[in-house]
Structure formats: structure tokens, C-alpha cells
Amino acid sequence: MQVRFKLWLEEGGEQVFGEGIYELLLAVERLGSINQAARFLHMSYRQAWGHIQKTERRLGVKLLVRQVGGPAGGGARLTPEAEDMLRRYHSFCLDVGKSLNDLYARHFIHPADG
Amino acid sequence: MQVRFKLWLEEGGEQVFGEGIYELLLAVERLGSINQAARFLHMSYRQAWGHIQKTERRLGVKLLVRQVGGPAGGGARLTPEAEDMLRRYHSFCLDVGKSLNDLYARHFIHPADG
């Protein structure tokens, strides 16, 4: 057996940050556009942009700089605050994974060592 | 903000044990009957018994002793293996909660201390 988990950050009972927005911001970072990120994740532009705006409101932080129009047809890039959030969330999830495996072993595999 | 989580144990991609079966077994332990536990959790008897049988199969362990009929109309009690599983899962979840709060603080609140 192995342990699996899902985690998210909440404020006042509302989800503020989790796997969904993490993947979405990562896709915007890689593809340079909300539209392409949405397509990559099989979402509508409206859903993607709505999710980003909701997260910005709840975090109280601007996550994207949008470039409308222009020769390349516009695009979006992450703010330094969004980059920081992605980096923290990623290393947080890695540490959580390690900790959960250790705790699983302690409680279910070698309880006598715990 | 605070961190929230959901966790479960898997084997070969299939969920073996999680919050649902934990609550169900706990209710059987308290109420002494699958039927009453199911009603308490707003499930059908069929769903509850199905979930228990599936978990027994996947864990390879008998979880309940059923007493059919009798003056009290039958009932069910947990096997020592089920009691042990509940105890481990509960203390595992408590430790996971503590660890996640510590890791959250380290990554999001006091990253410089980490």
C-alpha cells in the first residue's frame, strides 16, 4: 500500500490555492498565454481567467501581467509574486509527500519503531 | 490561510482505505449494527455493506463479525484487525495534520527559518 493525498490552502472556508490553480499558472508560465494554457488543460478561456481572477482576489496579489494585442497576438506572464507562490507550493508539496511516506511507514509498516 | 488535506491508502491504483470507510467502521463500532451505521451516514445498507466487503477484499482482512437474527435483531462488531486499522489510521491522520501545519509554516509563513 501507499499513501496518496490532495492538499489545498484555505482562508475562511474558501479554497485559495491548490492543485488546479498551480497547474494553470504553470501552463501560463510555459506557454505565455492564458488561452493556450486553457486549451492545454481542456478548459475554456473564461474558466481559466475566472480561476486566476478569483485566486488573485483571495490571495490579495496580482498573479499575471496581460499583454493585450500586439504583433504576437497578446499573451500573459506571471508576476514575481506568482512565481514565488509556484515555487513555494511546489517545494511544500514535495516535503509533504516525503513526510507522509515517513509517517505512513511509522504507523503502518514499522509501528514498533515509532 | 491554513492547509487542508484529504488522504487515502492505495494499492495498485485502487483506494484501499480512506475517510469514508474510516467513518463507516467507526459508526458500526459505536452503533453495533451496519444498518444503523448506514442510516447515520445517510447511506443505504447495500452501499455500506458493499464498501466494507470491498475493503475487506482489498486489505485481505476480515473487518466485521456479523450476528444475524437473535433477540436484538442481529448486529455487527469490529474484528481486532479493524480496531487496529482504525487506531492506526486515526493516529496517522493526527500526525499528518501536525506535520502539514509545520511544513505550511516553514514554506509560507517563516520561509527564512526553514
PDB file of C-alpha atoms in Angstrom:
ATOM      1  CA  MET A   1       0.000   0.000   0.000  1.00  0.00           C
ATOM      2  CA  GLN A   2       0.994   3.597  -0.407  1.00  0.00           C
ATOM      3  CA  VAL A   3      -0.405   6.865   0.829  1.00  0.00           C
ATOM      4  CA  ARG A   4      -1.991   9.375  -1.547  1.00  0.00           C
ATOM      5  CA  PHE A   5      -3.028  12.892  -0.758  1.00  0.00           C
ATOM      6  CA  LYS A   6      -4.662  16.032  -2.036  1.00  0.00           C
ATOM      7  CA  LEU A   7      -3.984  19.338  -0.360  1.00  0.00           C
ATOM      8  CA  TRP A   8      -5.049  22.932  -0.709  1.00  0.00           C
ATOM      9  CA  LEU A   9      -4.858  26.250   1.139  1.00  0.00           C
ATOM     10  CA  GLU A  10      -8.000  27.788   2.574  1.00  0.00           C
ATOM     11  CA  GLU A  11      -8.991  31.108   4.053  1.00  0.00           C
ATOM     12  CA  GLY A  12     -12.299  31.464   5.890  1.00  0.00           C
ATOM     13  CA  GLY A  13     -13.605  28.178   4.460  1.00  0.00           C
ATOM     14  CA  GLU A  14     -12.790  29.160   0.845  1.00  0.00           C
ATOM     15  CA  GLN A  15     -10.111  27.461  -1.229  1.00  0.00           C
ATOM     16  CA  VAL A  16      -7.366  29.973  -2.011  1.00  0.00           C
ATOM     17  CA  PHE A  17      -4.704  27.858  -3.703  1.00  0.00           C
ATOM     18  CA  GLY A  18      -4.496  24.221  -4.774  1.00  0.00           C
ATOM     19  CA  GLU A  19      -3.506  21.779  -7.484  1.00  0.00           C
ATOM     20  CA  GLY A  20      -5.824  23.310 -10.111  1.00  0.00           C
ATOM     21  CA  ILE A  21      -4.521  26.874  -9.991  1.00  0.00           C
ATOM     22  CA  TYR A  22      -0.967  25.554  -9.610  1.00  0.00           C
ATOM     23  CA  GLU A  23      -1.229  23.612 -12.887  1.00  0.00           C
ATOM     24  CA  LEU A  24      -2.930  26.540 -14.596  1.00  0.00           C
ATOM     25  CA  LEU A  25      -0.261  29.072 -13.623  1.00  0.00           C
ATOM     26  CA  LEU A  26       2.467  26.625 -14.581  1.00  0.00           C
ATOM     27  CA  ALA A  27       0.878  26.239 -18.026  1.00  0.00           C
ATOM     28  CA  VAL A  28       0.631  30.038 -18.444  1.00  0.00           C
ATOM     29  CA  GLU A  29       4.304  30.321 -17.485  1.00  0.00           C
ATOM     30  CA  ARG A  30       5.309  27.699 -20.055  1.00  0.00           C
ATOM     31  CA  LEU A  31       3.001  28.739 -22.890  1.00  0.00           C
ATOM     32  CA  GLY A  32       2.954  32.509 -22.348  1.00  0.00           C
ATOM     33  CA  SER A  33      -0.783  32.804 -22.867  1.00  0.00           C
ATOM     34  CA  ILE A  34      -3.962  32.194 -20.857  1.00  0.00           C
ATOM     35  CA  ASN A  35      -5.716  30.993 -23.982  1.00  0.00           C
ATOM     36  CA  GLN A  36      -3.099  28.358 -24.787  1.00  0.00           C
ATOM     37  CA  ALA A  37      -2.837  27.314 -21.138  1.00  0.00           C
ATOM     38  CA  ALA A  38      -6.618  26.872 -21.002  1.00  0.00           C
ATOM     39  CA  ARG A  39      -6.601  24.786 -24.194  1.00  0.00           C
ATOM     40  CA  PHE A  40      -3.728  22.653 -22.870  1.00  0.00           C
ATOM     41  CA  LEU A  41      -5.747  21.933 -19.701  1.00  0.00           C
ATOM     42  CA  HIS A  42      -9.040  21.388 -21.588  1.00  0.00           C
ATOM     43  CA  MET A  43     -10.694  24.421 -20.003  1.00  0.00           C
ATOM     44  CA  SER A  44     -12.414  27.385 -21.599  1.00  0.00           C
ATOM     45  CA  TYR A  45     -10.615  30.739 -21.581  1.00  0.00           C
ATOM     46  CA  ARG A  46     -13.440  32.030 -19.402  1.00  0.00           C
ATOM     47  CA  GLN A  47     -12.935  29.289 -16.777  1.00  0.00           C
ATOM     48  CA  ALA A  48      -9.174  29.780 -16.739  1.00  0.00           C
ATOM     49  CA  TRP A  49      -9.295  33.545 -16.460  1.00  0.00           C
ATOM     50  CA  GLY A  50     -12.089  33.319 -13.868  1.00  0.00           C
ATOM     51  CA  HIS A  51      -9.997  30.942 -11.753  1.00  0.00           C
ATOM     52  CA  ILE A  52      -6.984  33.244 -11.950  1.00  0.00           C
ATOM     53  CA  GLN A  53      -9.019  36.339 -11.020  1.00  0.00           C
ATOM     54  CA  LYS A  54     -10.670  34.544  -8.099  1.00  0.00           C
ATOM     55  CA  THR A  55      -7.261  33.440  -6.815  1.00  0.00           C
ATOM     56  CA  GLU A  56      -5.847  36.963  -7.201  1.00  0.00           C
ATOM     57  CA  ARG A  57      -8.777  38.332  -5.171  1.00  0.00           C
ATOM     58  CA  ARG A  58      -8.448  35.714  -2.428  1.00  0.00           C
ATOM     59  CA  LEU A  59      -4.661  35.968  -2.176  1.00  0.00           C
ATOM     60  CA  GLY A  60      -4.785  39.751  -2.480  1.00  0.00           C
ATOM     61  CA  VAL A  61      -1.962  39.525  -5.013  1.00  0.00           C
ATOM     62  CA  LYS A  62      -1.667  40.130  -8.757  1.00  0.00           C
ATOM     63  CA  LEU A  63      -0.636  36.892 -10.474  1.00  0.00           C
ATOM     64  CA  LEU A  64      -0.500  37.789 -14.169  1.00  0.00           C
ATOM     65  CA  VAL A  65       0.581  40.628 -16.389  1.00  0.00           C
ATOM     66  CA  ARG A  66      -1.526  40.523 -19.558  1.00  0.00           C
ATOM     67  CA  GLN A  67      -0.288  41.925 -22.834  1.00  0.00           C
ATOM     68  CA  VAL A  68      -3.325  42.603 -24.996  1.00  0.00           C
ATOM     69  CA  GLY A  69      -2.934  42.561 -28.792  1.00  0.00           C
ATOM     70  CA  GLY A  70       0.434  43.387 -30.355  1.00  0.00           C
ATOM     71  CA  PRO A  71       2.224  41.570 -33.177  1.00  0.00           C
ATOM     72  CA  ALA A  72       2.249  38.238 -31.334  1.00  0.00           C
ATOM     73  CA  GLY A  73      -1.486  38.476 -30.584  1.00  0.00           C
ATOM     74  CA  GLY A  74      -1.049  39.265 -26.893  1.00  0.00           C
ATOM     75  CA  GLY A  75      -0.029  36.990 -24.083  1.00  0.00           C
ATOM     76  CA  ALA A  76       0.443  36.743 -20.363  1.00  0.00           C
ATOM     77  CA  ARG A  77       3.324  36.257 -17.998  1.00  0.00           C
ATOM     78  CA  LEU A  78       3.476  35.572 -14.284  1.00  0.00           C
ATOM     79  CA  THR A  79       4.255  38.293 -11.778  1.00  0.00           C
ATOM     80  CA  PRO A  80       7.194  37.702  -9.392  1.00  0.00           C
ATOM     81  CA  GLU A  81       4.561  37.043  -6.680  1.00  0.00           C
ATOM     82  CA  ALA A  82       3.022  34.258  -8.784  1.00  0.00           C
ATOM     83  CA  GLU A  83       6.478  32.752  -9.475  1.00  0.00           C
ATOM     84  CA  ASP A  84       7.156  32.843  -5.754  1.00  0.00           C
ATOM     85  CA  MET A  85       3.824  31.161  -4.963  1.00  0.00           C
ATOM     86  CA  LEU A  86       4.506  28.384  -7.509  1.00  0.00           C
ATOM     87  CA  ARG A  87       7.976  27.770  -6.085  1.00  0.00           C
ATOM     88  CA  ARG A  88       6.730  27.629  -2.502  1.00  0.00           C
ATOM     89  CA  TYR A  89       3.730  25.446  -3.291  1.00  0.00           C
ATOM     90  CA  HIS A  90       5.889  23.012  -5.252  1.00  0.00           C
ATOM     91  CA  SER A  91       8.515  22.607  -2.529  1.00  0.00           C
ATOM     92  CA  PHE A  92       5.760  22.428   0.097  1.00  0.00           C
ATOM     93  CA  CYS A  93       4.095  19.546  -1.807  1.00  0.00           C
ATOM     94  CA  LEU A  94       7.427  17.717  -2.181  1.00  0.00           C
ATOM     95  CA  ASP A  95       8.083  17.982   1.562  1.00  0.00           C
ATOM     96  CA  VAL A  96       4.516  16.890   2.344  1.00  0.00           C
ATOM     97  CA  GLY A  97       4.963  13.823   0.138  1.00  0.00           C
ATOM     98  CA  LYS A  98       8.167  12.857   1.964  1.00  0.00           C
ATOM     99  CA  SER A  99       6.643  13.451   5.372  1.00  0.00           C
ATOM    100  CA  LEU A 100       3.527  11.411   4.532  1.00  0.00           C
ATOM    101  CA  ASN A 101       5.608   8.473   3.363  1.00  0.00           C
ATOM    102  CA  ASP A 102       7.646   8.602   6.580  1.00  0.00           C
ATOM    103  CA  LEU A 103       4.518   8.806   8.725  1.00  0.00           C
ATOM    104  CA  TYR A 104       2.840   6.030   6.769  1.00  0.00           C
ATOM    105  CA  ALA A 105       5.845   3.774   7.365  1.00  0.00           C
ATOM    106  CA  ARG A 106       5.862   4.678  11.046  1.00  0.00           C
ATOM    107  CA  HIS A 107       2.157   3.954  11.591  1.00  0.00           C
ATOM    108  CA  PHE A 108       1.532   1.065   9.209  1.00  0.00           C
ATOM    109  CA  ILE A 109       4.800  -0.690   8.412  1.00  0.00           C
ATOM    110  CA  HIS A 110       7.117  -0.345  11.416  1.00  0.00           C
ATOM    111  CA  PRO A 111       4.789   0.797  14.215  1.00  0.00           C
ATOM    112  CA  ALA A 112       7.195  -0.548  16.853  1.00  0.00           C
ATOM    113  CA  ASP A 113       9.942   1.857  15.721  1.00  0.00           C
ATOM    114  CA  GLY A 114       7.680   4.931  16.001  1.00  0.00           C
TER     115      GLY A 114
ATOM    116  CA  MET B   1      -4.542  30.837   5.381  1.00  0.00           C
ATOM    117  CA  GLN B   2      -4.452  27.274   6.552  1.00  0.00           C
ATOM    118  CA  VAL B   3      -3.674  23.987   4.898  1.00  0.00           C
ATOM    119  CA  ARG B   4      -6.372  21.368   4.307  1.00  0.00           C
ATOM    120  CA  PHE B   5      -5.879  17.825   3.133  1.00  0.00           C
ATOM    121  CA  LYS B   6      -7.514  14.613   2.129  1.00  0.00           C
ATOM    122  CA  LEU B   7      -5.604  11.358   2.269  1.00  0.00           C
ATOM    123  CA  TRP B   8      -6.145   7.729   1.476  1.00  0.00           C
ATOM    124  CA  LEU B   9      -4.252   4.471   1.078  1.00  0.00           C
ATOM    125  CA  GLU B  10      -3.962   2.856  -2.319  1.00  0.00           C
ATOM    126  CA  GLU B  11      -2.796  -0.456  -3.712  1.00  0.00           C
ATOM    127  CA  GLY B  12      -2.237  -0.874  -7.436  1.00  0.00           C
ATOM    128  CA  GLY B  13      -4.150   2.335  -8.217  1.00  0.00           C
ATOM    129  CA  GLU B  14      -7.200   1.282  -6.166  1.00  0.00           C
ATOM    130  CA  GLN B  15      -8.271   3.021  -2.976  1.00  0.00           C
ATOM    131  CA  VAL B  16      -7.954   0.589  -0.069  1.00  0.00           C
ATOM    132  CA  PHE B  17      -8.674   2.754   2.968  1.00  0.00           C
ATOM    133  CA  GLY B  18      -9.732   6.361   3.450  1.00  0.00           C
ATOM    134  CA  GLU B  19     -12.012   8.767   5.271  1.00  0.00           C
ATOM    135  CA  GLY B  20     -15.237   7.086   4.058  1.00  0.00           C
ATOM    136  CA  ILE B  21     -14.536   3.580   5.326  1.00  0.00           C
ATOM    137  CA  TYR B  22     -12.976   5.031   8.485  1.00  0.00           C
ATOM    138  CA  GLU B  23     -16.203   6.882   9.341  1.00  0.00           C
ATOM    139  CA  LEU B  24     -18.294   3.861   8.430  1.00  0.00           C
ATOM    140  CA  LEU B  25     -16.356   1.442  10.637  1.00  0.00           C
ATOM    141  CA  LEU B  26     -16.381   3.955  13.469  1.00  0.00           C
ATOM    142  CA  ALA B  27     -20.177   4.199  13.189  1.00  0.00           C
ATOM    143  CA  VAL B  28     -20.535   0.390  13.199  1.00  0.00           C
ATOM    144  CA  GLU B  29     -18.326   0.250  16.300  1.00  0.00           C
ATOM    145  CA  ARG B  30     -20.480   2.846  18.089  1.00  0.00           C
ATOM    146  CA  LEU B  31     -23.905   1.669  16.942  1.00  0.00           C
ATOM    147  CA  GLY B  32     -23.289  -2.105  16.824  1.00  0.00           C
ATOM    148  CA  SER B  33     -25.065  -2.537  13.503  1.00  0.00           C
ATOM    149  CA  ILE B  34     -24.321  -1.981   9.801  1.00  0.00           C
ATOM    150  CA  ASN B  35     -27.912  -0.911   9.230  1.00  0.00           C
ATOM    151  CA  GLN B  36     -27.828   1.792  11.894  1.00  0.00           C
ATOM    152  CA  ALA B  37     -24.358   2.929  10.843  1.00  0.00           C
ATOM    153  CA  ALA B  38     -25.573   3.246   7.241  1.00  0.00           C
ATOM    154  CA  ARG B  39     -28.634   5.253   8.330  1.00  0.00           C
ATOM    155  CA  PHE B  40     -26.461   7.502  10.496  1.00  0.00           C
ATOM    156  CA  LEU B  41     -24.234   8.242   7.488  1.00  0.00           C
ATOM    157  CA  HIS B  42     -27.177   8.630   5.054  1.00  0.00           C
ATOM    158  CA  MET B  43     -26.155   5.588   3.032  1.00  0.00           C
ATOM    159  CA  SER B  44     -28.131   2.526   2.043  1.00  0.00           C
ATOM    160  CA  TYR B  45     -27.367  -0.769   3.798  1.00  0.00           C
ATOM    161  CA  ARG B  46     -26.278  -2.107   0.404  1.00  0.00           C
ATOM    162  CA  GLN B  47     -23.752   0.716  -0.095  1.00  0.00           C
ATOM    163  CA  ALA B  48     -22.369   0.358   3.415  1.00  0.00           C
ATOM    164  CA  TRP B  49     -22.019  -3.415   3.284  1.00  0.00           C
ATOM    165  CA  GLY B  50     -20.586  -3.198  -0.241  1.00  0.00           C
ATOM    166  CA  HIS B  51     -17.953  -0.701   0.915  1.00  0.00           C
ATOM    167  CA  ILE B  52     -16.998  -2.915   3.864  1.00  0.00           C
ATOM    168  CA  GLN B  53     -16.735  -6.051   1.718  1.00  0.00           C
ATOM    169  CA  LYS B  54     -14.636  -4.239  -0.910  1.00  0.00           C
ATOM    170  CA  THR B  55     -12.279  -3.005   1.806  1.00  0.00           C
ATOM    171  CA  GLU B  56     -12.023  -6.478   3.345  1.00  0.00           C
ATOM    172  CA  ARG B  57     -11.118  -7.871  -0.069  1.00  0.00           C
ATOM    173  CA  ARG B  58      -8.515  -5.203  -0.794  1.00  0.00           C
ATOM    174  CA  LEU B  59      -6.932  -5.318   2.663  1.00  0.00           C
ATOM    175  CA  GLY B  60      -7.129  -9.114   2.752  1.00  0.00           C
ATOM    176  CA  VAL B  61      -8.524  -8.848   6.281  1.00  0.00           C
ATOM    177  CA  LYS B  62     -11.909  -9.536   7.887  1.00  0.00           C
ATOM    178  CA  LEU B  63     -13.263  -6.289   9.373  1.00  0.00           C
ATOM    179  CA  LEU B  64     -16.644  -7.291  10.816  1.00  0.00           C
ATOM    180  CA  VAL B  65     -18.253 -10.135  12.680  1.00  0.00           C
ATOM    181  CA  ARG B  66     -21.954 -10.206  11.833  1.00  0.00           C
ATOM    182  CA  GLN B  67     -24.539 -11.631  14.201  1.00  0.00           C
ATOM    183  CA  VAL B  68     -27.618 -12.453  12.138  1.00  0.00           C
ATOM    184  CA  GLY B  69     -31.048 -12.501  13.854  1.00  0.00           C
ATOM    185  CA  GLY B  70     -31.338 -13.158  17.592  1.00  0.00           C
ATOM    186  CA  PRO B  71     -33.470 -11.327  20.167  1.00  0.00           C
ATOM    187  CA  ALA B  72     -31.817  -7.930  19.428  1.00  0.00           C
ATOM    188  CA  GLY B  73     -32.353  -8.340  15.655  1.00  0.00           C
ATOM    189  CA  GLY B  74     -28.695  -9.073  14.847  1.00  0.00           C
ATOM    190  CA  GLY B  75     -25.796  -6.724  14.743  1.00  0.00           C
ATOM    191  CA  ALA B  76     -22.150  -6.364  13.874  1.00  0.00           C
ATOM    192  CA  ARG B  77     -18.940  -5.713  15.694  1.00  0.00           C
ATOM    193  CA  LEU B  78     -15.435  -4.947  14.532  1.00  0.00           C
ATOM    194  CA  THR B  79     -12.721  -7.569  14.445  1.00  0.00           C
ATOM    195  CA  PRO B  80      -9.483  -6.819  16.344  1.00  0.00           C
ATOM    196  CA  GLU B  81      -7.887  -6.175  12.902  1.00  0.00           C
ATOM    197  CA  ALA B  82     -10.488  -3.496  12.134  1.00  0.00           C
ATOM    198  CA  GLU B  83      -9.993  -1.891  15.574  1.00  0.00           C
ATOM    199  CA  ASP B  84      -6.269  -1.861  14.910  1.00  0.00           C
ATOM    200  CA  MET B  85      -6.748  -0.286  11.474  1.00  0.00           C
ATOM    201  CA  LEU B  86      -8.986   2.455  12.925  1.00  0.00           C
ATOM    202  CA  ARG B  87      -6.474   3.216  15.655  1.00  0.00           C
ATOM    203  CA  ARG B  88      -3.550   3.407  13.231  1.00  0.00           C
ATOM    204  CA  TYR B  89      -5.419   5.468  10.650  1.00  0.00           C
ATOM    205  CA  HIS B  90      -6.593   7.920  13.298  1.00  0.00           C
ATOM    206  CA  SER B  91      -3.147   8.488  14.798  1.00  0.00           C
ATOM    207  CA  PHE B  92      -1.636   8.620  11.296  1.00  0.00           C
ATOM    208  CA  CYS B  93      -4.101  11.408  10.330  1.00  0.00           C
ATOM    209  CA  LEU B  94      -3.365  13.342  13.527  1.00  0.00           C
ATOM    210  CA  ASP B  95       0.375  13.188  12.850  1.00  0.00           C
ATOM    211  CA  VAL B  96      -0.172  14.172   9.210  1.00  0.00           C
ATOM    212  CA  GLY B  97      -2.194  17.204  10.315  1.00  0.00           C
ATOM    213  CA  LYS B  98       0.594  18.325  12.664  1.00  0.00           C
ATOM    214  CA  SER B  99       3.285  17.759  10.059  1.00  0.00           C
ATOM    215  CA  LEU B 100       1.342  19.658   7.378  1.00  0.00           C
ATOM    216  CA  ASN B 101       0.858  22.638   9.660  1.00  0.00           C
ATOM    217  CA  ASP B 102       4.586  22.661  10.447  1.00  0.00           C
ATOM    218  CA  LEU B 103       5.521  22.398   6.770  1.00  0.00           C
ATOM    219  CA  TYR B 104       2.989  25.075   5.816  1.00  0.00           C
ATOM    220  CA  ALA B 105       4.518  27.450   8.356  1.00  0.00           C
ATOM    221  CA  ARG B 106       8.015  26.633   7.121  1.00  0.00           C
ATOM    222  CA  HIS B 107       7.200  27.240   3.442  1.00  0.00           C
ATOM    223  CA  PHE B 108       4.657  30.050   3.625  1.00  0.00           C
ATOM    224  CA  ILE B 109       4.989  31.898   6.920  1.00  0.00           C
ATOM    225  CA  HIS B 110       8.618  31.713   8.069  1.00  0.00           C
ATOM    226  CA  PRO B 111      10.458  30.547   4.963  1.00  0.00           C
ATOM    227  CA  ALA B 112      13.727  32.055   6.272  1.00  0.00           C
ATOM    228  CA  ASP B 113      13.686  29.718   9.302  1.00  0.00           C
ATOM    229  CA  GLY B 114      13.284  26.569   7.174  1.00  0.00           C
TER     230      GLY B 114
END
